[in-house]
XYZ file of C-alpha atoms in Angstrom:
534
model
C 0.000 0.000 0.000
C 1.878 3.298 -1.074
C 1.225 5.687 2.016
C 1.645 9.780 1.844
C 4.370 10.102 4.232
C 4.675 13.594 4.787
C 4.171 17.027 2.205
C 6.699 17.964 0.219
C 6.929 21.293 1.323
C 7.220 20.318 5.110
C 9.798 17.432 3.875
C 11.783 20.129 2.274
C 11.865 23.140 4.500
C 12.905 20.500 7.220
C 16.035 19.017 5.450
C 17.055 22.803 3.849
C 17.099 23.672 7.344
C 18.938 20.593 8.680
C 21.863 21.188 5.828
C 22.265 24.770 5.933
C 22.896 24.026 9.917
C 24.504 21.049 9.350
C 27.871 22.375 6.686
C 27.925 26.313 7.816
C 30.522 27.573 9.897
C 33.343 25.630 11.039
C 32.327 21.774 9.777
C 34.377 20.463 7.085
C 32.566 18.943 3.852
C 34.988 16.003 3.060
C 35.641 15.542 -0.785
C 36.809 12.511 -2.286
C 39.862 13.870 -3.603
C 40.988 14.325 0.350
C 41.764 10.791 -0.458
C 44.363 9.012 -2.783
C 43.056 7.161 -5.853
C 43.060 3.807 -5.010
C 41.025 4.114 -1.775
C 38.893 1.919 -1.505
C 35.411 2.626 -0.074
C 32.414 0.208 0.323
C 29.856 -0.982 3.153
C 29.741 -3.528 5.045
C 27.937 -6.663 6.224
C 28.408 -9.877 8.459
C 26.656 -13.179 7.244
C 23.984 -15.404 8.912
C 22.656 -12.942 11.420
C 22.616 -10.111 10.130
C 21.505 -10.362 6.598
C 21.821 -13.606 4.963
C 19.121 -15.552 7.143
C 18.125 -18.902 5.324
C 19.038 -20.188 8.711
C 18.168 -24.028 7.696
C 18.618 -24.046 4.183
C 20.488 -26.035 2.152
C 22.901 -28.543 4.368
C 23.497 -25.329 7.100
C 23.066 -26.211 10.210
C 21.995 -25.120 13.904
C 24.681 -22.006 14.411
C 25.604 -20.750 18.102
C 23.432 -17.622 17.346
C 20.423 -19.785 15.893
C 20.119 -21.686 19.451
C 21.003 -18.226 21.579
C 18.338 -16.273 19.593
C 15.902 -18.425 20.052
C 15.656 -18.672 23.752
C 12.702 -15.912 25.237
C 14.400 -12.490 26.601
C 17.951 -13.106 24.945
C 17.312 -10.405 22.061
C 15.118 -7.457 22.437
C 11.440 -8.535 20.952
C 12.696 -12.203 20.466
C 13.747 -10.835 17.373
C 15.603 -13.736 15.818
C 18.363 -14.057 12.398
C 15.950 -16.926 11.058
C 15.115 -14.980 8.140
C 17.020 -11.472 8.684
C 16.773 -9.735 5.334
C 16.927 -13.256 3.274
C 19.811 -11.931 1.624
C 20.846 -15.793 0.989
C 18.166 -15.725 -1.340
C 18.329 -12.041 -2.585
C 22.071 -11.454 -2.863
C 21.628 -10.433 -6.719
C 19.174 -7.913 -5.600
C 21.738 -6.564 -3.027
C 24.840 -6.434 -4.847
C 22.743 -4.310 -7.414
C 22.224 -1.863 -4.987
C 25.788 -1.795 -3.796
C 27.014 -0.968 -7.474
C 24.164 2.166 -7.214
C 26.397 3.249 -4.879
C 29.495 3.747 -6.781
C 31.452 2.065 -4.354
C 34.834 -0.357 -5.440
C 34.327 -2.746 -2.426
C 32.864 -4.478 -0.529
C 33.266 -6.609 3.026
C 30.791 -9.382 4.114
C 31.690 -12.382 6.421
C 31.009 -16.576 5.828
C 28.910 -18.403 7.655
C 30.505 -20.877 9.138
C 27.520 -23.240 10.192
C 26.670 -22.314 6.306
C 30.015 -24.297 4.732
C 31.104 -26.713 7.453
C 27.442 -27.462 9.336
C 29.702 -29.895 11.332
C 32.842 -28.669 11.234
C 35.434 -30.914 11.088
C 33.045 -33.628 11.690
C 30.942 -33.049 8.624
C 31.112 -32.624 4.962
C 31.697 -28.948 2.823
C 28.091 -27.997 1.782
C 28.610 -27.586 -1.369
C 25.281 -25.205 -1.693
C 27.364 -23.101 0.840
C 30.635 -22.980 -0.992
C 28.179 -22.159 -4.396
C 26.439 -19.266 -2.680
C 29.955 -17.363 -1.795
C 31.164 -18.261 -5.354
C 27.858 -16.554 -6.747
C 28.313 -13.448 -4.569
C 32.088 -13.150 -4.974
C 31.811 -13.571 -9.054
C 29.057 -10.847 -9.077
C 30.729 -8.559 -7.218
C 33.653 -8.677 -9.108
C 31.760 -8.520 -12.414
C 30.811 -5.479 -10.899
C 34.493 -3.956 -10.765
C 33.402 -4.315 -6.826
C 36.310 -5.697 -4.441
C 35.604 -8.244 -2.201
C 37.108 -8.359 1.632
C 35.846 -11.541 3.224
C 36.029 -11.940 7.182
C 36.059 -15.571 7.634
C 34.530 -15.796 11.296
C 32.077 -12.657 12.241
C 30.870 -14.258 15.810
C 28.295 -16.947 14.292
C 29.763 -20.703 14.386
C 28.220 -24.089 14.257
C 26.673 -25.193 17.804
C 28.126 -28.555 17.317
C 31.453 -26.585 18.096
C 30.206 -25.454 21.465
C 28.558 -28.791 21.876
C 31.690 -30.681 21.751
C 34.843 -28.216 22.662
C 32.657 -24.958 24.090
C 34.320 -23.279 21.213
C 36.660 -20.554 21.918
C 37.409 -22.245 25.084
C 39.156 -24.839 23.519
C 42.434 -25.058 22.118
C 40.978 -27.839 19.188
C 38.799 -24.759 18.089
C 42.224 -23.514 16.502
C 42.599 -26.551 14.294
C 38.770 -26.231 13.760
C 39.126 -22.603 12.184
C 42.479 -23.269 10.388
C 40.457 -26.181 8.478
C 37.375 -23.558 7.718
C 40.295 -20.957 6.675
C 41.767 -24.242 4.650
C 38.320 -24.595 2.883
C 37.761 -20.671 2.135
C 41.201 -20.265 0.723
C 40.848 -23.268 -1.522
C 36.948 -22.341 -2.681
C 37.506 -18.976 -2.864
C 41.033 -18.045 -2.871
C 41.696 -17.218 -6.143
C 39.389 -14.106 -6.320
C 39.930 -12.889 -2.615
C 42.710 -10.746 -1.873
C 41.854 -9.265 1.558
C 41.077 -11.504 4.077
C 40.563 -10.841 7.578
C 40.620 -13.626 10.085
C 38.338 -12.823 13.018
C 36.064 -10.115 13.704
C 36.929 -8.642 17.404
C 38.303 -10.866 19.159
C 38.625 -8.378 21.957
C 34.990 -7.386 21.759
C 33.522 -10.350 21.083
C 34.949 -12.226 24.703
C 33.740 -8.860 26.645
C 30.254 -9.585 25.355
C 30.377 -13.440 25.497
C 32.173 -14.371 28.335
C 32.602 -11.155 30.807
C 28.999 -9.403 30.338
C 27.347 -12.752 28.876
C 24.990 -11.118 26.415
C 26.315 -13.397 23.508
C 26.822 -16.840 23.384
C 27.754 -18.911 25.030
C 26.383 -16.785 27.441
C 29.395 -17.145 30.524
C 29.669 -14.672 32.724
C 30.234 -14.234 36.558
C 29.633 -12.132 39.640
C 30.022 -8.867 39.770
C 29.572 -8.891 35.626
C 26.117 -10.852 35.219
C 24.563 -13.521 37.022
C 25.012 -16.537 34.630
C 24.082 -20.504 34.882
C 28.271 -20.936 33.954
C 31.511 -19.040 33.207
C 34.083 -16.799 34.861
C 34.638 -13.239 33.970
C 38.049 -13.184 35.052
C 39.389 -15.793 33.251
C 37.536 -17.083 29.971
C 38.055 -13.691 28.522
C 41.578 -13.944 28.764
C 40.784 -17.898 27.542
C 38.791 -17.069 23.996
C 41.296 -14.425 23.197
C 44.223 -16.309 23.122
C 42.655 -19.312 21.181
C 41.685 -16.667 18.713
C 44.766 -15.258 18.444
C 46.498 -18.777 17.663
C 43.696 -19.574 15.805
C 44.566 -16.347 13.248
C 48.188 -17.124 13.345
C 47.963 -20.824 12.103
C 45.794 -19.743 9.499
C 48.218 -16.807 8.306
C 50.648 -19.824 8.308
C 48.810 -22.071 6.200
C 48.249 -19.296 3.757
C 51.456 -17.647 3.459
C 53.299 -21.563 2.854
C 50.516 -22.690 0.706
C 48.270 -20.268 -1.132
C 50.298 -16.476 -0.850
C 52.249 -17.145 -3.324
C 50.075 -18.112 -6.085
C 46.571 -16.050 -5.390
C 49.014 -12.932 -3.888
C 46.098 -12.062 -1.147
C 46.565 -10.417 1.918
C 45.413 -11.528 5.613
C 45.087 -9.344 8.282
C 42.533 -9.469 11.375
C 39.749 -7.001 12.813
C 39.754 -4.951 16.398
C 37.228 -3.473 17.785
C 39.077 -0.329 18.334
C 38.052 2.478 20.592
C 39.458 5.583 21.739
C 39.956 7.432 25.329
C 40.733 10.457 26.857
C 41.053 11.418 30.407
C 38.143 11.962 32.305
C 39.765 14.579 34.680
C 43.570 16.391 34.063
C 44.878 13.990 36.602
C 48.185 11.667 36.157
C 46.100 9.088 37.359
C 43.794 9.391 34.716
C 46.106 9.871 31.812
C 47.757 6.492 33.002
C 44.231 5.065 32.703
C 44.050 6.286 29.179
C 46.692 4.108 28.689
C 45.775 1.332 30.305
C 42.325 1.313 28.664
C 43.866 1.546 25.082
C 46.729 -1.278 25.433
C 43.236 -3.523 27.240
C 41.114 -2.895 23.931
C 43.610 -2.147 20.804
C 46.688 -3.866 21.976
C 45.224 -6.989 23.516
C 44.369 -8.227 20.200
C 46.847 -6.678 18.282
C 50.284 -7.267 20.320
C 50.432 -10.397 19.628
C 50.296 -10.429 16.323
C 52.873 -7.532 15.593
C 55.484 -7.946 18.559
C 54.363 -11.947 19.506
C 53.077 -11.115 23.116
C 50.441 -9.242 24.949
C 50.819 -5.310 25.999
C 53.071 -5.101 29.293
C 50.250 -3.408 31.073
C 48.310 -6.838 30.492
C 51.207 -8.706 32.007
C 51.561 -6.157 34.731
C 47.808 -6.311 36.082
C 47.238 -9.771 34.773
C 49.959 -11.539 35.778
C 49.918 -15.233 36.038
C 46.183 -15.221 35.030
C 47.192 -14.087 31.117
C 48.018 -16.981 29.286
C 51.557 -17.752 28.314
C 52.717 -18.092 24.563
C 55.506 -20.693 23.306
C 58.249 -19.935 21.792
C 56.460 -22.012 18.916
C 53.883 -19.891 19.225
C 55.769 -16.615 19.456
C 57.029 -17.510 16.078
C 53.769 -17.991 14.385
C 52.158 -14.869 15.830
C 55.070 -11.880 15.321
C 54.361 -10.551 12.444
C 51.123 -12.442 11.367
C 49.440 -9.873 10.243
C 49.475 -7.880 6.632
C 47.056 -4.652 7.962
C 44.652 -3.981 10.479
C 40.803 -3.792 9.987
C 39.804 -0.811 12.248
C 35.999 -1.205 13.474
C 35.391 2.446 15.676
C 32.086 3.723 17.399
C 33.295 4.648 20.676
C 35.274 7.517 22.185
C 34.373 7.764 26.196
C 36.445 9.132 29.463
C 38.692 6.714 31.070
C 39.171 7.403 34.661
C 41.783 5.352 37.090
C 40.545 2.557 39.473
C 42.996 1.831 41.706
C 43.602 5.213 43.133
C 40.025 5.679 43.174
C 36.672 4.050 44.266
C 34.746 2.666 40.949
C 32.186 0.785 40.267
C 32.108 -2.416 40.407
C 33.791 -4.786 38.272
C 35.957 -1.848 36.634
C 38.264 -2.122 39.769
C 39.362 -5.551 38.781
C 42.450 -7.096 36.336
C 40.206 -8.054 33.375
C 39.345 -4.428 33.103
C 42.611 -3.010 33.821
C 41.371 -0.902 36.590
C 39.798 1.131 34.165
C 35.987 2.434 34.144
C 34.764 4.387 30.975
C 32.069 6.576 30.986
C 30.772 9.056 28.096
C 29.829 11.762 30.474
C 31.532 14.212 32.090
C 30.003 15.878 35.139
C 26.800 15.511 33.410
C 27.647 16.444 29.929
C 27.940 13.953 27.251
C 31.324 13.084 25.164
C 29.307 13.916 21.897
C 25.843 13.661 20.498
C 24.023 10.125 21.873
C 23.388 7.502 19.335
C 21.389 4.640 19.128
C 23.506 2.943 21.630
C 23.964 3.879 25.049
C 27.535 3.680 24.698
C 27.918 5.636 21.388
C 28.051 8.927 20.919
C 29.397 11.255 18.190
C 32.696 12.175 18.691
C 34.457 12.653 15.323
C 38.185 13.504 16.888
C 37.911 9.414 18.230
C 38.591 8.169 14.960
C 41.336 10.653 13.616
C 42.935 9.635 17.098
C 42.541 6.102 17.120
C 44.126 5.784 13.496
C 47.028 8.282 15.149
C 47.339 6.020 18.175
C 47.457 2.636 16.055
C 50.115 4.311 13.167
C 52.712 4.716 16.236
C 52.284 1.812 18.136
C 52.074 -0.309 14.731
C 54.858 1.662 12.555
C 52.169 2.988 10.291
C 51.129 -0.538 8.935
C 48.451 -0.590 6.124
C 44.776 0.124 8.105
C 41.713 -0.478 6.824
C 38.350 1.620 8.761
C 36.234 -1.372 8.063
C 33.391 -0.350 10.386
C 32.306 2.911 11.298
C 28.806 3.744 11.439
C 25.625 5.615 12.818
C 21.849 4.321 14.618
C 19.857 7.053 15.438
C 18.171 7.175 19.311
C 15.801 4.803 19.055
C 11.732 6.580 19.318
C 8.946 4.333 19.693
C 6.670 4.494 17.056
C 8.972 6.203 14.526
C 7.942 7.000 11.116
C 9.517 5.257 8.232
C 10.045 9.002 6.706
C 12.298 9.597 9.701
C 14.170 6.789 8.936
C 14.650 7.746 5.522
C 15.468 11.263 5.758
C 18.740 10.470 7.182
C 20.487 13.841 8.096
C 21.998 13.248 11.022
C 23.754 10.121 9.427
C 25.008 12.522 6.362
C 26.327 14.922 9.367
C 27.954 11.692 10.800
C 29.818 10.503 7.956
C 30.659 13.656 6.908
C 32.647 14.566 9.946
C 34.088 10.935 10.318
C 35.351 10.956 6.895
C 36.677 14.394 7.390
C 38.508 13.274 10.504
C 39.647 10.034 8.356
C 41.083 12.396 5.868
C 43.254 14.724 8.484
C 44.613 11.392 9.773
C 45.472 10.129 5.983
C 47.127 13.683 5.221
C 49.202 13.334 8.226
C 50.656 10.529 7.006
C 48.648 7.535 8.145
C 48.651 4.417 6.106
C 45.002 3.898 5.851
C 43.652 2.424 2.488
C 39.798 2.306 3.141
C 36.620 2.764 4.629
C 33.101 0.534 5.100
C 30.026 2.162 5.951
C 28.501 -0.075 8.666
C 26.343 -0.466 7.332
C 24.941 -1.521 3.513
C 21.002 -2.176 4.974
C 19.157 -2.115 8.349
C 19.594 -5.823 9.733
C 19.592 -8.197 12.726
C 22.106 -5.727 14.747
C 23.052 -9.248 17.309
C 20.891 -8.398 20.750
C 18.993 -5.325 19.390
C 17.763 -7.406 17.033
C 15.998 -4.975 14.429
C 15.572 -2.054 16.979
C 18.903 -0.287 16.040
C 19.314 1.174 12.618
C 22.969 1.812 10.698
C 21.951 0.769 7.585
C 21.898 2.970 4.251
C 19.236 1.213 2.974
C 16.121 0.669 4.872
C 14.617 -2.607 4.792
C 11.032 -2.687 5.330
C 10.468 -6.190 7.648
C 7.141 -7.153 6.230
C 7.967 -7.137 2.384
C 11.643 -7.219 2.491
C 12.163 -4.390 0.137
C 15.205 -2.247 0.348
C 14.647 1.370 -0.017
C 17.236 3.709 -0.129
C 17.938 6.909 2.712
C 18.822 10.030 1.835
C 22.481 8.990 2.862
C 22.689 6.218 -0.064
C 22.028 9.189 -2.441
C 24.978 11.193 -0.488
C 27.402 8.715 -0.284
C 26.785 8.271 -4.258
C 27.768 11.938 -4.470
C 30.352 11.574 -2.530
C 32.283 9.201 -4.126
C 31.551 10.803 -7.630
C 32.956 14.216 -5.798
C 29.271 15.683 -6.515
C 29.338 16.239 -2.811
C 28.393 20.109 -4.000
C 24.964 19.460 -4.188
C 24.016 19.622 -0.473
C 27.727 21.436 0.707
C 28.066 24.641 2.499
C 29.054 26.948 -0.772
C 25.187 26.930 -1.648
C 22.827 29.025 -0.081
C 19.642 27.650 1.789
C 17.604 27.830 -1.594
C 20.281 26.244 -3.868
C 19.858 23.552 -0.838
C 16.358 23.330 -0.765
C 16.413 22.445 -4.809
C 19.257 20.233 -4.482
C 17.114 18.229 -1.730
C 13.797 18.385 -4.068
C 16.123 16.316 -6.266
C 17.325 13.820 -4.102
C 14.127 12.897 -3.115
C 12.605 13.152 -5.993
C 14.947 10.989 -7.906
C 15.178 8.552 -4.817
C 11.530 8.238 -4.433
C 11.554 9.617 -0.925
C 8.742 11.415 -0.482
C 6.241 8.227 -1.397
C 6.640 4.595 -0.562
């Protein structure tokens, strides 16, 4: 049913207004040719839950996420991935809107339950290993690069049935075997591969706070049926870590040579600054950024965790080999870069904190993005995310010095609006505040690339509105919007601006027009995106 969703005149006196505040004064309109020429900018997804859903199809099987999702109160309206925006079966239809974006890449993760159902213990579906072939060979048809993740938190239950997963060290030979399988399928046409998506995220959600499976967690952190907050963190991480390395192995003695990819791995990478002008909270800053950048990225540059781990940790942090040392130093050919957050750090052990940030796991660190009542930046969608442009330009600063300015990749960075009950589809649409977002990212993005940092691309998180884990469908980053009844994907005004951007047409809705030039350039956005009808 096609539904008046608000009058054009309203629609456009609204966004005029919302651009002429939005690029006057001081805020910087970012151009494409801030960037070098072979950037590469795309969007992003990750596979079963989020988009692909098709969650028994084929030969796939029962996933970790499939089981957690479907158990009452663990995702906000018992949303569930079963279906998700059936992208399994509408991937041609997606990668058609990707190329109406203009962009040269594109990152998506496999399903791991979707290729090995059993894991080692199974066959290859070959339906599986035939859907990523389809997708890969359209999008390069399309001129459209693809960077696969190869695990993006979804893995087959029978994993945490037999090992509990990442708890395990036999869930390293596990994921050098999928790697084995994805390099051999798909090998020949991938040339950016990261290993794991967030290691260091990923065991703060799973096994300190228990809000993804398997669901561990302990006292003062959650009040779980199993797990131990102190420990299993430290547990996951380090099987990950090995995990990545063994893989990097296998592909640097046995495929590198002929299909001349690169592998690198993805962190969850977020930035700090002192709550108060303290020593004590400077050293927290510190503290905080060698817990959530150099915890998973250590390792894999200098073969060993940050010495603040080791100081705090102590005995608790696992131990590499010497064998192991070897594998890890250097096992990495860039760094994927996934940023939301910028908050205060303030120090723990000097001072009383709450509870659970005056503990080892969290380095004695608790973050907070308020500051005697004022917020860090604008709120988000999250409750934990807030607008703070500056994080990102720092971040990439912070990771060029303590990684000698290795190739970086920003392959997340993204923006949900506050979420209003009963919210119109046309607010959902008209999308300024996301524009203002990636504007000002971007911007940041492009200070940090003038100065001399070695980044090589950016991913809009993300492509469409999807299954965003325990918010199921309640949070929105996507650039398309995907209505949940029909499926459709319909484009926001920030699909149309991120077109312009990348075809440096960025003019149309800049600051060097006046509110009326605006107001046209708007009518045509919307009139050529359909906007003001659906």
């Amino acid at each position: 049913m096609r539904v008046t969703i608000i009058t054009k005149l309203n629609l456009f006196y609204f966004l005029a207004l919302s651009f002429a505040r939005s690029f006057s004064g001081n805020e910087d309109v970012v151009k494409r040719y801030q960037f070098p020429d072979k950037f590469f900018f795309g969007t992003a997804t990750s596979a079963y839950q989020q988009v692909e859903g098709a969650y028994l199809d084929d030969d796939k099987s029962y996933s970790n996420w499939d089981v957690f999702s479907h158990i009452p109160g663990n995702i906000k309206n018992n949303d569930t991935g079963d279906i998700a925006n059936d992208h399994y079966h509408r991937f041609s239809e997606d990668i058609e809107i990707i190329h109406s974006l203009g962009v040269n890449a594109y990152r998506f993760s496999i399903s791991w339950a979707r290729i090995l159902p059993k894991g080692k213990f199974g066959e290859v579906s070959q339906s599986g290993i035939m859907f990523y072939n389809k997708l890969i060979d359209s999008l390069i048809l399309r001129g459209i690069e693809p960077f696969v993740t190869i695990h993006h938190n979804d893995l087959p239950q029978e994993l945490e049935d037999r090992y509990g997963s990442w708890l395990c060290p036999n869930i390293q030979e596990e994921f050098v075997y999928l790697a084995k399988i994805c390099f051999e399928n798909f090998g020949d046409r991938i040339k950016y591969w990261a290993t794991i998506n967030e290691p260091n995220l990923f065991s703060q959600m799973a096994y300190v706070r228990g809000w993804y499976p398997p669901a561990h967690c302990s006292q003062p952190f959650g009040n779980c049926s199993a797990g131990n907050s102190d420990k299993e963190p430290l547990i996951s991480v380090h099987n990950m870590l090995l995990s990545h390395a063994k893989a990097v192995k296998l592909y640097r003695d046995e495929f590198q040579q002929k299909q001349g990819g690169f592998v690198g791995i993805i962190s969850s990478t977020d930035m700090y600054e002192p709550l108060r002008d303290e020593e004590a909270d400077r050293q927290a800053v510190i503290r905080a950024l060698a817990y959530n950048v150099g915890w998973a990225l250590d390792p894999l540059v200098y073969g060993d965790y940050p010495l603040e781990m080791r100081q705090y940790l102590g005995s608790e942090l696992p131990k590499f080999s010497p064998a192991e040392i070897n594998i890890l130093k250097g096992s990495i050919d860039f760094i994927g870069i996934n940023h939301y957050v910028t908050a205060y750090a303030t120090d723990c052990i000097h001072s009383a904190c709450a509870s659970g940030c005056d503990r080892p796991i969290q380095g004695y660190v608790e973050t907070t993005g308020e500051r005697d009542g004022v917020p860090i930046g604008e709120p988000t969608g999250n409750p934990k995310f807030f607008i703070v442009p500056r994080g990102l330009e720092k971040v990439v600063d912070y990771i060029k010095d303590r990684y000698s300015n290795m190739p970086m990749f920003v392959t997340e960075n993204g923006y949900s609006p506050p979420v209003q009950e009963n919210e119109q589809v046309k607010d959902l649409l008209n999308d300024v505040k996301r524009i203002e977002y990636h504007n000002a990212y971007l911007a940041a993005l492009a200070r940090a690339v003038k100065n001399g940092a070695n980044v090589q691309g950016y991913f809009v998180w993300s492509l469409m509105d999807n299954f965003e884990w325990t918010d199921g469908y309640s949070v929105t980053f996507g650039l398309f919007y995907v209505d949940r009844q029909t499926l459709d994907r319909i484009p926001k005004l920030s699909a149309r601006w991120y077109k312009n951007f990348l075809t440096n047409n960025t003019s149309q809705i800049d600051g060097d027009e006046d509110l009326n030039t605006n107001q046209n350039a708007i009518v045509s956005l919307l009139e050529s995106n359909r906007l003001e009808e659906i």
